Structure formats: structure tokens, C-alpha cells
Amino acid sequence: MQQDIQRVLLTEEEIAAKVKEVGARISADYAGKKLVLVSVLKGSVVFMADLMRAITIPCSVDFMSVSSYGRDVKSTGVVKIRKDLDEQLSGKHVLVVEDILDSGLTLSYLREYISQKGAESVRIATLLDKPSRRSVDVFPDYTCFTVPDAFVVGYGLDYNEVYRNLPYVGILKPEVYGG
Ligand code: IMP
Ligand code: MG
């Protein structure tokens, strides 16, 4: 995998420190509230696993699976729900945990969908934000890192399901995806 990486963008240490910090902020902001973390599979699982352990207040966790990308590197704009939420959301505060906010199509759809399920509030925590590529108005409430317009992999993020287990975030060499 290493030889397909052009440059390491975020090291394990940088990610760990930032996730701790964001977890502390979330703990303070949601103190006394019923918090549900909703992880969007599969890209956010690594971030979710670290973030939930950086949160020091009681919370529950749930998982959703949606598809927007298929096998390509560009969003299709079509969001399909493959696995729905298990939990009842009424009276609860939902924090959607995402790996990367790119065009924003996935999250703008999910935010609306979750609101309609009766959640008290819906906010977004993303590991990475790629604001240069945004095509709809969606702003993350918690962002660990802002990244340039390059295709990145690792720490949960994939290209064709590979590279998710890299412990850092790196820029994929364009020749790997024919870019
Ligand atoms: P959006 O709907 O365009 O915001 O797409 C968000 C989803 O696209 C993320 O959850 C990722 O699965 C995927 N994605 C977008 N950019 C990248 C990237 O640079 N590397 C890996 N996956 C990406
Ligand atoms: Mg993906």
C-alpha cells in the first residue's frame, strides 16, 4: 500500500491529538443531553472508534450505510440507504460521524433524513473537510482537518475498498486511479 501513497498528509499522532480535542469539545457541548453518534459506514468506522473513546459523557452509537460513490472517485449525487438506523431518535441529539465531507451531497441528504425521524437536533462531525469541492450548502459542526482537493485514503478512507487500514491519511498517487 505504501508505494501507492504520494504523500502522508496526516500522521497517526496528529490525528490522535486532534480527535482527543474534538471529543472533549463534544463532551462539553452535549453534557446533560441524550447523545447518539451515528457512524456512516464504512469510511467513518476508524474515526468513530477513536472519537467515541474520546467522548467522556454517556452516549449511544448507531450505524447507517449509504451509497453515493460506487466504485469511482466522484460522487454520483444519488444517495441510497443500504442499512437504516436501529435506534428511535425522538428526543435525542444526533451527531453524524463522517470520514470526509466532499460534495456534501451525502450529508445534506442524511441530515434531512435524520431530522424527519424526529431527532431533537442533528449535527455533523467530520474527520476531513474538502470545502473546495462543495456543491450544496452543508457545513460541518466539528471538523478535525481541512484538506486540499486531492483523493485521500487511509484511517478508514478507501479507494475501491482498499487502503482503509492504513493508520494515517495520505494522498493517493493519481496514476493508481487513472487521474
Ligand atoms: P460527498 O457526498 O461527495 O460529500 O461524498 C462523501 C463520501 O465520498 C465520503 O463519505 C467518502 O466515502 C467519499 N469520498 C469523497 N472524497 C474522498 C476521498 O478523497 N477519498 C476517499 N473517499 C472520498
Ligand atoms: Mg468511500
Short mmCIF file of C-alpha atoms and ligand atoms in Angstrom, two decimals:
data_model
loop_
_atom_site.label_atom_id
_atom_site.label_comp_id
_atom_site.label_asym_id
_atom_site.label_seq_id
_atom_site.Cartn_x
_atom_site.Cartn_y
_atom_site.Cartn_z
CA MET A 1 0.00 0.00 0.00
CA GLN A 2 2.79 2.42 0.97
CA GLN A 3 4.13 2.69 -2.58
CA ASP A 4 0.74 3.96 -3.84
CA ILE A 5 0.87 6.96 -1.48
CA GLN A 6 2.23 10.20 -2.92
CA ARG A 7 2.49 12.00 0.40
CA VAL A 8 1.44 11.47 4.01
CA LEU A 9 -1.00 14.27 4.81
CA LEU A 10 -1.81 13.48 8.46
CA THR A 11 0.24 11.27 10.72
CA GLU A 12 -1.18 8.89 13.33
CA GLU A 13 0.00 11.24 16.07
CA GLU A 14 -1.60 14.35 14.53
CA ILE A 15 -4.89 12.53 14.09
CA ALA A 16 -4.89 11.13 17.64
CA ALA A 17 -4.25 14.56 19.19
CA LYS A 18 -6.98 16.26 17.15
CA VAL A 19 -9.57 13.54 17.77
CA LYS A 20 -8.97 13.85 21.54
CA GLU A 21 -9.52 17.60 21.31
CA VAL A 22 -12.74 17.30 19.27
CA GLY A 23 -14.01 14.58 21.64
CA ALA A 24 -13.52 16.91 24.59
CA ARG A 25 -15.44 19.70 22.83
CA ILE A 26 -18.31 17.34 22.02
CA SER A 27 -18.39 16.13 25.65
CA ALA A 28 -18.72 19.70 26.88
CA ASP A 29 -21.30 20.73 24.26
CA TYR A 30 -23.60 17.74 24.84
CA ALA A 31 -23.33 17.47 28.64
CA GLY A 32 -26.73 16.58 30.10
CA LYS A 33 -28.22 15.70 26.69
CA LYS A 34 -29.16 12.35 25.16
CA LEU A 35 -26.44 11.94 22.53
CA VAL A 36 -26.45 9.39 19.72
CA LEU A 37 -23.41 9.03 17.49
CA VAL A 38 -24.38 7.87 14.02
CA SER A 39 -21.49 6.48 12.02
CA VAL A 40 -21.80 6.38 8.27
CA LEU A 41 -20.32 3.07 7.11
CA LYS A 42 -17.75 2.15 6.16
CA GLY A 43 -15.39 5.11 5.86
CA SER A 44 -16.03 6.54 9.32
CA VAL A 45 -15.50 3.39 11.41
CA VAL A 46 -11.91 4.14 12.35
CA PHE A 47 -12.72 7.75 13.25
CA MET A 48 -15.84 6.58 15.12
CA ALA A 49 -13.87 4.06 17.17
CA ASP A 50 -11.38 6.70 18.27
CA LEU A 51 -13.87 9.56 18.67
CA MET A 52 -16.32 7.61 20.86
CA ARG A 53 -13.48 6.80 23.26
CA ALA A 54 -12.52 10.48 23.38
CA ILE A 55 -16.08 11.35 24.47
CA THR A 56 -16.43 11.30 28.24
CA ILE A 57 -20.23 11.64 28.60
CA PRO A 58 -22.80 8.83 28.19
CA CYS A 59 -23.83 8.26 24.55
CA SER A 60 -25.19 5.53 22.33
CA VAL A 61 -23.95 4.53 18.91
CA ASP A 62 -25.74 3.56 15.72
CA PHE A 63 -24.68 2.82 12.16
CA MET A 64 -26.02 3.63 8.74
CA SER A 65 -24.85 2.52 5.37
CA VAL A 66 -25.49 4.62 2.30
CA SER A 67 -24.03 4.55 -1.16
CA SER A 68 -23.19 7.60 -3.19
CA TYR A 69 -19.92 6.76 -4.85
CA GLY A 70 -19.97 3.27 -6.27
CA ARG A 71 -16.51 2.31 -7.40
CA ASP A 72 -15.48 5.69 -8.75
CA VAL A 73 -13.75 8.71 -7.22
CA LYS A 74 -16.57 11.17 -7.99
CA SER A 75 -19.97 11.43 -6.29
CA THR A 76 -22.97 10.36 -8.34
CA GLY A 77 -25.36 12.53 -6.31
CA VAL A 78 -27.61 9.55 -5.77
CA VAL A 79 -27.88 8.51 -2.12
CA LYS A 80 -29.25 5.05 -1.44
CA ILE A 81 -29.84 3.72 2.10
CA ARG A 82 -28.39 0.24 2.43
CA LYS A 83 -28.64 -0.06 6.22
CA ASP A 84 -31.03 2.08 8.22
CA LEU A 85 -30.82 3.22 11.86
CA ASP A 86 -31.79 0.79 14.64
CA GLU A 87 -32.48 3.41 17.30
CA GLN A 88 -35.54 5.58 17.91
CA LEU A 89 -34.37 9.17 17.61
CA SER A 90 -37.19 11.17 19.18
CA GLY A 91 -35.89 13.36 21.98
CA LYS A 92 -32.30 12.55 21.13
CA HIS A 93 -29.47 14.68 19.82
CA VAL A 94 -27.79 13.11 16.82
CA LEU A 95 -24.19 13.65 15.86
CA VAL A 96 -23.46 12.19 12.43
CA VAL A 97 -19.88 10.94 12.25
CA GLU A 98 -18.37 11.08 8.77
CA ASP A 99 -14.97 10.39 7.26
CA ILE A 100 -14.97 13.20 4.71
CA LEU A 101 -17.26 15.99 3.57
CA ASP A 102 -16.67 16.36 -0.14
CA SER A 103 -19.51 17.50 -2.44
CA GLY A 104 -21.77 17.40 0.64
CA LEU A 105 -24.50 15.50 -1.21
CA THR A 106 -24.41 12.53 1.14
CA LEU A 107 -24.60 14.60 4.32
CA SER A 108 -27.21 17.07 3.15
CA TYR A 109 -29.43 14.10 2.35
CA LEU A 110 -28.70 12.34 5.65
CA ARG A 111 -29.21 15.44 7.77
CA GLU A 112 -32.70 15.89 6.30
CA TYR A 113 -33.49 12.19 6.62
CA ILE A 114 -32.46 12.06 10.29
CA SER A 115 -34.36 15.27 11.12
CA GLN A 116 -37.51 13.70 9.72
CA LYS A 117 -37.04 10.77 12.11
CA GLY A 118 -37.75 13.18 14.96
CA ALA A 119 -34.27 13.88 16.30
CA GLU A 120 -34.08 16.83 18.67
CA SER A 121 -31.03 18.13 16.79
CA VAL A 122 -28.72 16.89 14.03
CA ARG A 123 -25.13 17.98 13.78
CA ILE A 124 -22.12 16.77 11.84
CA ALA A 125 -18.65 15.71 12.97
CA THR A 126 -16.25 15.01 10.13
CA LEU A 127 -12.66 13.85 10.19
CA LEU A 128 -11.87 15.66 6.95
CA ASP A 129 -13.41 18.59 5.13
CA LYS A 130 -12.72 19.27 1.44
CA PRO A 131 -14.54 22.61 1.11
CA SER A 132 -13.25 23.32 -2.41
CA ARG A 133 -15.49 20.59 -3.78
CA ARG A 134 -18.76 21.52 -2.05
CA SER A 135 -21.79 21.59 -4.36
CA VAL A 136 -24.53 22.01 -1.73
CA ASP A 137 -24.73 24.17 1.41
CA VAL A 138 -23.68 21.88 4.24
CA PHE A 139 -21.30 22.95 6.98
CA PRO A 140 -19.75 20.57 9.50
CA ASP A 141 -20.14 21.46 13.18
CA TYR A 142 -16.93 19.68 14.15
CA THR A 143 -14.04 19.29 11.72
CA CYS A 144 -10.74 17.65 12.58
CA PHE A 145 -8.84 18.70 9.44
CA THR A 146 -9.41 20.68 6.27
CA VAL A 147 -7.76 19.01 3.27
CA PRO A 148 -6.87 20.16 -0.26
CA ASP A 149 -8.62 18.90 -3.38
CA ALA A 150 -6.80 15.58 -3.74
CA PHE A 151 -8.00 11.99 -3.38
CA VAL A 152 -7.01 10.79 0.06
CA VAL A 153 -7.03 7.32 1.62
CA GLY A 154 -6.31 5.68 4.96
CA TYR A 155 -7.71 5.88 8.51
CA GLY A 156 -10.97 4.41 7.13
CA LEU A 157 -10.99 6.08 3.73
CA ASP A 158 -10.78 3.82 0.70
CA TYR A 159 -10.23 3.64 -2.99
CA ASN A 160 -12.21 0.65 -4.33
CA GLU A 161 -12.36 -0.74 -0.76
CA VAL A 162 -8.57 -0.78 -0.35
CA TYR A 163 -6.30 1.32 1.95
CA ARG A 164 -8.85 1.68 4.80
CA ASN A 165 -6.43 0.03 7.23
CA LEU A 166 -3.58 2.48 6.70
CA PRO A 167 -3.12 4.14 10.11
CA TYR A 168 -2.51 7.60 8.58
CA VAL A 169 -4.17 9.74 5.89
CA GLY A 170 -2.25 10.02 2.62
CA ILE A 171 -2.74 11.38 -0.87
CA LEU A 172 -3.19 8.56 -3.36
CA LYS A 173 -0.94 8.72 -6.43
CA PRO A 174 -3.17 9.82 -9.34
CA GLU A 175 -1.81 7.02 -11.54
CA VAL A 176 -3.40 4.49 -9.16
CA TYR A 177 -6.91 5.67 -10.11
CA GLY A 178 -6.03 6.91 -13.57
CA GLY A 179 -6.39 10.57 -12.59
P1 IMP B 1 -19.95 13.57 -0.82
O1 IMP B 1 -21.39 13.14 -0.92
O2 IMP B 1 -19.41 14.00 -2.15
O3 IMP B 1 -19.68 14.60 0.25
O4 IMP B 1 -19.14 12.25 -0.57
C1 IMP B 1 -18.76 11.82 0.67
C2 IMP B 1 -18.20 10.40 0.55
O5 IMP B 1 -17.37 10.28 -0.61
C3 IMP B 1 -17.30 10.10 1.71
O6 IMP B 1 -18.02 9.53 2.77
C4 IMP B 1 -16.29 9.16 1.10
O7 IMP B 1 -16.74 7.82 1.19
C5 IMP B 1 -16.20 9.55 -0.35
N1 IMP B 1 -15.03 10.42 -0.63
C6 IMP B 1 -15.02 11.71 -1.00
N2 IMP B 1 -13.77 12.18 -1.16
C7 IMP B 1 -12.94 11.14 -0.90
C8 IMP B 1 -11.50 10.99 -0.88
O8 IMP B 1 -10.71 11.91 -1.13
N3 IMP B 1 -11.05 9.76 -0.54
C9 IMP B 1 -11.86 8.70 -0.24
N4 IMP B 1 -13.20 8.81 -0.24
C10 IMP B 1 -13.74 10.00 -0.57
MG MG B 2 -15.94 5.64 0.32
#
